[in-house]
Coordinates of C-alpha atoms in Angstrom, one line a residue:
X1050 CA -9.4 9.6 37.7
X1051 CA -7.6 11.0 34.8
X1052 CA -9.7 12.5 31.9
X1053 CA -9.5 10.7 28.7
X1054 CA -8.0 12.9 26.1
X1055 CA -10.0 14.7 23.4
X1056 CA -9.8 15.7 19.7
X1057 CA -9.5 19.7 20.0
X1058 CA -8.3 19.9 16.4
X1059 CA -8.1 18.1 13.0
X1060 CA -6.0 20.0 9.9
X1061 CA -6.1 18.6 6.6
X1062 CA -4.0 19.4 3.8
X1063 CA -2.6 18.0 0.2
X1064 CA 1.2 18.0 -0.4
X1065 CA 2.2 17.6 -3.9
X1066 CA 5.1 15.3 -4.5
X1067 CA 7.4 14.9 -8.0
X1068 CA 8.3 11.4 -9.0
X1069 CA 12.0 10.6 -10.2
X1070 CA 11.2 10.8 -14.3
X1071 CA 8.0 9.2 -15.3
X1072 CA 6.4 6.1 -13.1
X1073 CA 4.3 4.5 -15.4
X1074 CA 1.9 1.3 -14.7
X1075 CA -0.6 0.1 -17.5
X1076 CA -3.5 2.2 -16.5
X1077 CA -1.4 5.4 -17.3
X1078 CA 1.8 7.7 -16.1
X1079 CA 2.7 9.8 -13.4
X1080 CA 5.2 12.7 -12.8
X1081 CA 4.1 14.2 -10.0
X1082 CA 1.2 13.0 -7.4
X1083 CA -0.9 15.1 -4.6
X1084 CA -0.9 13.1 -1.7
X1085 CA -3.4 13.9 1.7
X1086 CA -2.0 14.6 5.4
X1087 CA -4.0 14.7 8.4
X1088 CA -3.0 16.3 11.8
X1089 CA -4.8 15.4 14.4
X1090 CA -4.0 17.3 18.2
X1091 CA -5.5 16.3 21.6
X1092 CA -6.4 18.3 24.3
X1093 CA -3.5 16.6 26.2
X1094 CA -0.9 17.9 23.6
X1095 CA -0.7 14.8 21.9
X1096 CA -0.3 15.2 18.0
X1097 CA -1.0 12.4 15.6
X1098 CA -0.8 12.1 11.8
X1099 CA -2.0 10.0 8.8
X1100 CA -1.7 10.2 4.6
X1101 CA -3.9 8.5 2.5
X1102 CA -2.2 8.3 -1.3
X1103 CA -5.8 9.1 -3.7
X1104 CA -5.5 7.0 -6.5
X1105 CA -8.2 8.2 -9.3
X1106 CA -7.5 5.6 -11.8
X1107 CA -7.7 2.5 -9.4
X1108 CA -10.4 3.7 -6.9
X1109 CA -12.2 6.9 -8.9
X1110 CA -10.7 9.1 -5.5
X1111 CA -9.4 12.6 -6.9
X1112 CA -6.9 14.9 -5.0
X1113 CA -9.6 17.6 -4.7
X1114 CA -12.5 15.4 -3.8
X1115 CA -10.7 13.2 -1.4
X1116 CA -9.3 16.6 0.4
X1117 CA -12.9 18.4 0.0
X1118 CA -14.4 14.9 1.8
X1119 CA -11.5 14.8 4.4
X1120 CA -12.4 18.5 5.8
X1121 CA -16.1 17.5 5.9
X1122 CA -15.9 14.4 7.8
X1123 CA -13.1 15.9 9.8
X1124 CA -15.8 18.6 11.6
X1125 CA -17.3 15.4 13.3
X1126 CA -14.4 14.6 15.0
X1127 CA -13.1 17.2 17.6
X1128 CA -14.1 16.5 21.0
X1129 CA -14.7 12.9 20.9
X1130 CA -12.8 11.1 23.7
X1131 CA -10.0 8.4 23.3
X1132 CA -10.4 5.6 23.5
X1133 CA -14.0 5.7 24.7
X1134 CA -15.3 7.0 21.6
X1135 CA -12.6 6.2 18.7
X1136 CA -14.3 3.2 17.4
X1137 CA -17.6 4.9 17.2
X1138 CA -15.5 7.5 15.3
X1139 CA -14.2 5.2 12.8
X1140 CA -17.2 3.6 12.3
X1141 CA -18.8 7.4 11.3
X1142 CA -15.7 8.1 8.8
X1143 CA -16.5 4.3 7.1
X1144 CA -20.4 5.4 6.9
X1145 CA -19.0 9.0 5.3
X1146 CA -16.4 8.5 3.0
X1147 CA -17.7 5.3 1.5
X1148 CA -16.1 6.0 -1.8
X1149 CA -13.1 7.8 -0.5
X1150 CA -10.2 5.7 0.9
X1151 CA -7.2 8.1 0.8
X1152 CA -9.5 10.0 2.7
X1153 CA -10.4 7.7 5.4
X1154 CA -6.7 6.3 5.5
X1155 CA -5.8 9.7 5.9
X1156 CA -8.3 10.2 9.0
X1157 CA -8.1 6.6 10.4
X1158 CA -4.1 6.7 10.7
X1159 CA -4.2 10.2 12.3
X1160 CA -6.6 9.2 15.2
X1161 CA -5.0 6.1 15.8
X1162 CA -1.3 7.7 16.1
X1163 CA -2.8 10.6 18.3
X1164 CA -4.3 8.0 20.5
X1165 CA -1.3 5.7 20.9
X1166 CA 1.0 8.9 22.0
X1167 CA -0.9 9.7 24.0
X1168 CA -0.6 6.4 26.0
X1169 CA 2.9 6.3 25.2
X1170 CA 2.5 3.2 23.2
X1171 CA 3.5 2.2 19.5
X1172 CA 1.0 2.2 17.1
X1173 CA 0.8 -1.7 15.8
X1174 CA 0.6 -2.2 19.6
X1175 CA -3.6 -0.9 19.3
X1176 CA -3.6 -3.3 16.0
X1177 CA -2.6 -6.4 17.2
X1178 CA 1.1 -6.9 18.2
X1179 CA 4.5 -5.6 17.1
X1180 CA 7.1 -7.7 15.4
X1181 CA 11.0 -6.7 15.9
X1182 CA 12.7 -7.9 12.9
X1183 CA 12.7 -5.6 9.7
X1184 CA 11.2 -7.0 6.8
X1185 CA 13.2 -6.9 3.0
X1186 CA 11.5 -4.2 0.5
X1187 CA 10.7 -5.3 -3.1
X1188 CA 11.7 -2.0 -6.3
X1189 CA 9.3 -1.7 -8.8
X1190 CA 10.6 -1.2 -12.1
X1191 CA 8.4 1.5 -14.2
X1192 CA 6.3 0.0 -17.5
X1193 CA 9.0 1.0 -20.3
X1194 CA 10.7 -0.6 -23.0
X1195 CA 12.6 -3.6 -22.5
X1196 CA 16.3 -2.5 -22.7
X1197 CA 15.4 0.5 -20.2
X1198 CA 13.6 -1.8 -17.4
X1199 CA 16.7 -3.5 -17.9
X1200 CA 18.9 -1.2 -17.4
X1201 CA 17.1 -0.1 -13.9
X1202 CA 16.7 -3.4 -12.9
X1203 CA 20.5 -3.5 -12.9
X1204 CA 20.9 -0.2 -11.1
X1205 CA 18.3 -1.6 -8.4
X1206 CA 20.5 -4.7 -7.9
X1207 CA 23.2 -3.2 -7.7
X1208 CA 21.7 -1.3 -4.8
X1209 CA 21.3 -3.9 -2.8
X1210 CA 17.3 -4.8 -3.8
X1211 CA 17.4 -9.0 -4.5
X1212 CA 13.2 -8.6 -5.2
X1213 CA 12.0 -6.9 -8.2
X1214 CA 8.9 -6.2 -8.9
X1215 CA 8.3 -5.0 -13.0
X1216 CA 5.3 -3.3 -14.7
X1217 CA 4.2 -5.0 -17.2
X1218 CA 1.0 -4.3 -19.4
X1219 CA 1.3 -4.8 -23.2
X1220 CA 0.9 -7.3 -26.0
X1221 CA 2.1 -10.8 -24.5
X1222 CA 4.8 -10.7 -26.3
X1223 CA 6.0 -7.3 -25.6
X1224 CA 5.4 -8.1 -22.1
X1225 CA 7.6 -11.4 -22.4
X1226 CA 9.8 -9.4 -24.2
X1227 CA 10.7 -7.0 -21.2
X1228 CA 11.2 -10.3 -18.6
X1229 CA 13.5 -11.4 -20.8
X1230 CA 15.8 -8.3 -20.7
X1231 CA 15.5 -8.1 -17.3
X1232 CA 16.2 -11.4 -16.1
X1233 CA 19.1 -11.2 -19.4
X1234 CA 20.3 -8.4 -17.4
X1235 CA 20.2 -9.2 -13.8
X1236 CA 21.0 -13.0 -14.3
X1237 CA 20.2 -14.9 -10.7
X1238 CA 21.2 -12.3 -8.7
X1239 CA 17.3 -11.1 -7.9
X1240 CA 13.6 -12.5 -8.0
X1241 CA 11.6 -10.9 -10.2
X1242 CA 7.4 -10.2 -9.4
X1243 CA 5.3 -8.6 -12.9
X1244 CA 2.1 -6.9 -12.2
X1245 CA 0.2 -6.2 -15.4
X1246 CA -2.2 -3.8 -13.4
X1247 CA -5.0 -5.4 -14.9
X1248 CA -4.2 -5.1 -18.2
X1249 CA -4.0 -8.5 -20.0
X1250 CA -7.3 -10.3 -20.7
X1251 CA -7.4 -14.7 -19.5
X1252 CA -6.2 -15.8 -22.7
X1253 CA -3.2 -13.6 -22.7
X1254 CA -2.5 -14.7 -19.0
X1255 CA -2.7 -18.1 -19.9
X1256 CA 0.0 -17.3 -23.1
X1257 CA 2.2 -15.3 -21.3
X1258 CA 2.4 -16.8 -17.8
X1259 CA 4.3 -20.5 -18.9
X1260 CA 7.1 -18.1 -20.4
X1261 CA 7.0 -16.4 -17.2
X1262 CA 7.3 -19.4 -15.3
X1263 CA 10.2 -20.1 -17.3
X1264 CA 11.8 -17.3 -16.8
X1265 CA 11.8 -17.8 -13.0
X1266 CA 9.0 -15.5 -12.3
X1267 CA 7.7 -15.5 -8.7
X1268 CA 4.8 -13.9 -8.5
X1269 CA 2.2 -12.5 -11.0
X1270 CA -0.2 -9.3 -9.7
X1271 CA -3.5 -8.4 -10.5
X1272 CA -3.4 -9.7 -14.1
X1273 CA -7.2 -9.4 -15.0
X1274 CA -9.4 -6.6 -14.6
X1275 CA -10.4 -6.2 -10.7
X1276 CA -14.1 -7.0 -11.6
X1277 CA -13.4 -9.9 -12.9
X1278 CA -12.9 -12.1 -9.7
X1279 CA -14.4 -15.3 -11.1
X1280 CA -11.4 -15.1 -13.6
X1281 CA -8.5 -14.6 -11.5
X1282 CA -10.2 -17.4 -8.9
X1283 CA -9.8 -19.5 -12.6
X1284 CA -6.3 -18.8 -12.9
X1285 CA -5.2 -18.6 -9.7
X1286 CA -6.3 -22.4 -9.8
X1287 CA -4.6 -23.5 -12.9
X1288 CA -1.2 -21.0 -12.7
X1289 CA 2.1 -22.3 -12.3
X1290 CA 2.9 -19.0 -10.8
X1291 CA 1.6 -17.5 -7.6
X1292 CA -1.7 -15.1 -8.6
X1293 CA -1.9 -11.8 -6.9
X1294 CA -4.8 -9.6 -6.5
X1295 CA -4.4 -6.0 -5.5
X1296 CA -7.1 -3.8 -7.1
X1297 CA -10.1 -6.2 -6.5
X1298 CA -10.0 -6.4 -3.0
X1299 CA -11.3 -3.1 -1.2
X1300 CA -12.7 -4.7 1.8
X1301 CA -13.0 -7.5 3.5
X1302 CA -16.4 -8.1 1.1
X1303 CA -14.2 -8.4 -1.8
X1304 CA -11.8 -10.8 0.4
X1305 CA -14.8 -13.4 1.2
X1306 CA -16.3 -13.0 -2.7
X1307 CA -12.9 -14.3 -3.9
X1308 CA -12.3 -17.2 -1.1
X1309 CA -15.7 -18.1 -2.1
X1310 CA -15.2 -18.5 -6.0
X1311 CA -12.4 -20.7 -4.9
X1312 CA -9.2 -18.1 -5.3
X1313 CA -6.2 -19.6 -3.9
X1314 CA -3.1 -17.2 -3.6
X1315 CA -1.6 -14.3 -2.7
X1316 CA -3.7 -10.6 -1.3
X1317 CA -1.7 -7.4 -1.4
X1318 CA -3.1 -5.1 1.0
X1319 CA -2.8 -1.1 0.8
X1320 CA -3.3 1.2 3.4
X1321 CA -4.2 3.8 1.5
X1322 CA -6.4 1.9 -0.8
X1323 CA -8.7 0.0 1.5
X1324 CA -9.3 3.0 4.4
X1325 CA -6.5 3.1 7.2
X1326 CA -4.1 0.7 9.0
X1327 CA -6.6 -1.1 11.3
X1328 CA -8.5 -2.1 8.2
X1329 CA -5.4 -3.1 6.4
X1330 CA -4.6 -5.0 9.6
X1331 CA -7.8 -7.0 9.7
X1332 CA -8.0 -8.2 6.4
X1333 CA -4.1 -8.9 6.0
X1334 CA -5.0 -11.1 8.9
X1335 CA -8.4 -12.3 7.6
X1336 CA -6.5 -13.6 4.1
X1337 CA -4.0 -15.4 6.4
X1338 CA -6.6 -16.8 8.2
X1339 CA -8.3 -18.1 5.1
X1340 CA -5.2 -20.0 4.2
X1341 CA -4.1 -17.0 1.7
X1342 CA -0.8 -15.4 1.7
X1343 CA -0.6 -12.4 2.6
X1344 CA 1.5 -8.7 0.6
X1345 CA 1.4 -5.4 1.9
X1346 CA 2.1 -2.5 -0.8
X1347 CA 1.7 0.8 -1.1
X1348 CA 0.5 3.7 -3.7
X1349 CA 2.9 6.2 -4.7
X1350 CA 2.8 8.1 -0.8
X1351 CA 5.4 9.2 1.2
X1352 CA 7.3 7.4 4.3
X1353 CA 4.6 8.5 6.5
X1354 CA 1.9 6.3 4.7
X1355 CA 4.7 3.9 4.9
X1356 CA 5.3 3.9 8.2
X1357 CA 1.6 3.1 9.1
X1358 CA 2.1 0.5 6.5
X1359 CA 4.7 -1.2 8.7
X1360 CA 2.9 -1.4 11.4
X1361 CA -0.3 -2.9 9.7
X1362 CA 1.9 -5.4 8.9
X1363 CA 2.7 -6.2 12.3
X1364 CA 0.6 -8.6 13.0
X1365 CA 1.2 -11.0 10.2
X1366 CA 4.3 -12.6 8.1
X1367 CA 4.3 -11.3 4.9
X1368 CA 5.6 -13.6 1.8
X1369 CA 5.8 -10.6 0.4
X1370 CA 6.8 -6.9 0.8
X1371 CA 6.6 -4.1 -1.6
X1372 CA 6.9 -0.5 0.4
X1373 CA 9.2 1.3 -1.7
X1374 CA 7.2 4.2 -3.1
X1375 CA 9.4 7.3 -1.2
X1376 CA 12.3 5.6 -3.0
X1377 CA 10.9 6.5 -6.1
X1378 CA 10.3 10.4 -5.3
X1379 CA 12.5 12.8 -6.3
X1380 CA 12.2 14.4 -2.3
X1381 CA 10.1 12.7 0.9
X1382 CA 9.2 15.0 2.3
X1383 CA 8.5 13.3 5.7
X1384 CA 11.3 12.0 6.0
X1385 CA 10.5 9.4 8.7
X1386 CA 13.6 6.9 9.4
X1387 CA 11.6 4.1 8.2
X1388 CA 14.3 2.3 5.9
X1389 CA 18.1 0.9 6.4
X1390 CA 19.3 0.0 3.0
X1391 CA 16.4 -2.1 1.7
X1392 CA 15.1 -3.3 4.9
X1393 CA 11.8 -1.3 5.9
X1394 CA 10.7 -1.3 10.0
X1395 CA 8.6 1.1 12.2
X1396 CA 10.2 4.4 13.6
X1397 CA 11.2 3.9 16.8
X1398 CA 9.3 6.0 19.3
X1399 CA 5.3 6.1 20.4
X1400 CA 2.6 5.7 17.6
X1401 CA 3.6 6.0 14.6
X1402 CA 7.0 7.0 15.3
X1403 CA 7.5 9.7 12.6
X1404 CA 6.4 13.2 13.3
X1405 CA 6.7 15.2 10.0
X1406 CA 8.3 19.1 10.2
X1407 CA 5.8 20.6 8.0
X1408 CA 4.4 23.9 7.6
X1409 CA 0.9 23.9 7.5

């Protein structure tokens, strides 16, 4: 009988990534992000890797911290055996990095690409089935003044992207205000998503979404604060427009909480934010299950947490897709083939399909 392959080493390490210009969302700006790789190598040769995107102002995970917790947990994990041991291994990063996702996401995705190599298998074949058709990537358009959204809506369209997804995040009627130009600008040639981040209170939901509505608006994300699940449950109920929630759901606690105040729309589910693809994959599938619609997103990461992403994704039919975050880096430095024009699918090949040529 063949021996079952063993973790001999685990290597973790921050990259630091520039974004094109400033991407700013309503809980602050970015120019630049550290994001967290994990190498994972088997006795057998097989290598895998994993990134987890921290994200300090949505989940209180710091670049430093999330890389200090990733090299502690990561001494538990050479010489377990695959797949004999792995979920016992996952279940020890969940009960050690309780308060850092990146970290596990990182971890998680690594052990789970090492594995499938090794059996020659893609990876979203270990979470639940693969799906053949690529899916249609949303842009996100950075919080900004009206006439500039504009303007880069127009440049995304003109791209090819017929989804748009805007930051919003202001006064209602600034925010209204910025719809306008962009839909002024881009006429019927693209849908249009706003996510206010969680900026606007209920009553400046309830003033601004009618406008939205009639301004063909699609979709509205995570408009409330993330706490405040009894309130997007509320408008999800009463909106004329599609209610996501992105930031308040972290697990699949989160996911039953909402259901059970009576939410009724759409989850948008992050890899990096709620610990590693085969989490992503369960509750992407759980929210489908409880008669939700189901989003996968991302953090600003590059097209290695997207391609892990991809395949989380697998398993379900998306209503919506918004995995454009290497687009909006000024270099990705993975480089994993992972998009054709604005269609997004899984690297061909075993696992994850994208090996990154880093120096570590």
């Amino acid at each position: 009988m063949q021996a079952l392959p063993r973790v001999s080493s685990v290597e973790v390490f921050t990259l630091e990534v520039r974004v094109r210009g400033v991407f700013r969302i309503a809980l602050g700006a970015e120019t630049r992000v550290e994001t967290l790789y994990v190498k994972v190598t088997l006795d057998d040769g097989s290598v895998g890797w994993g990134e987890g995107a921290p994200a300090p102002r949505i989940t209180g995970e710091y670049p430093r911290a999330a890389l200090e917790a990733a090299r502690i947990a990561s001494q538990h994990l050479p010489g377990i055996r695959l797949p004999e041991e792995l979920s016992d291994a996952l279940e020890l990063l969940s009960r050690l990095l309780p308060r850092s996702p990146a970290a596990r996401a990182a971890l998680e995705s690594a052990l789970l690409d090492a594995y499938s190599r090794s059996i020659g298998a893609p990876l979203c074949a270990l979470l639940g089935g693969c799906r053949s058709e690529p899916l249609r990537t949303s842009f996100t358009i950075s919080l900004d003044e009206p006439e500039v959204m504009a303007s880069k809506a127009a440049e995304a369209v003109e791209k090819g992207f017929r989804r748009l997804k805007l930051k919003l995040g202001g006064p209602p009627s600034l925010d209204i205000a910025r719809v306008e130009a962009v839909r002024k600008a881009v006429g019927d040639d693209a849908e249009i998503m706003v996510d206010a981040n969680q900026a606007w209170s209920l009553a400046a939901a309830n003033k601004v979404i009618p406008r939205l509505e009639s301004l063909g608006v699609m979709l509205v994300e995570q408009p409330l604060p993330a706490w405040d699940l009894r309130g997007l449950a509320e408008l999800s109920r009463r909106s004329p427009i599609p209610i996501a929630v992105d930031e308040s759901v972290m697990d699949m606690h989160d996911l039953a909480e909402l259901v059970g105040l009576g939410f009724r729309g759409v989850v948008n589910v992050k890899v990096s934010r709620v610990g590693g693809p085969l989490r992503a994959a369960r509750i992407l599938q759980a929210s489908v299950d409880m008669g939700l619609e189901a989003m996968v997103g991302c953090m600003l990461e590059t097209s290695l947490g997207i391609s892990h992403a991809v395949h989380a994704v697998s398993t379900v039919k998306p209503s919506f897709v918004d995995l454009d975050a290497p687009l909006l880096l000024e270099r990705d430095p993975a480089a994993c083939k992972v998009y054709d024009g604005v269609m997004v699918a899984p690297p061909r090949g075993p696992g994850v399909g994208c090996e990154p040529r880093l120096s570590v």
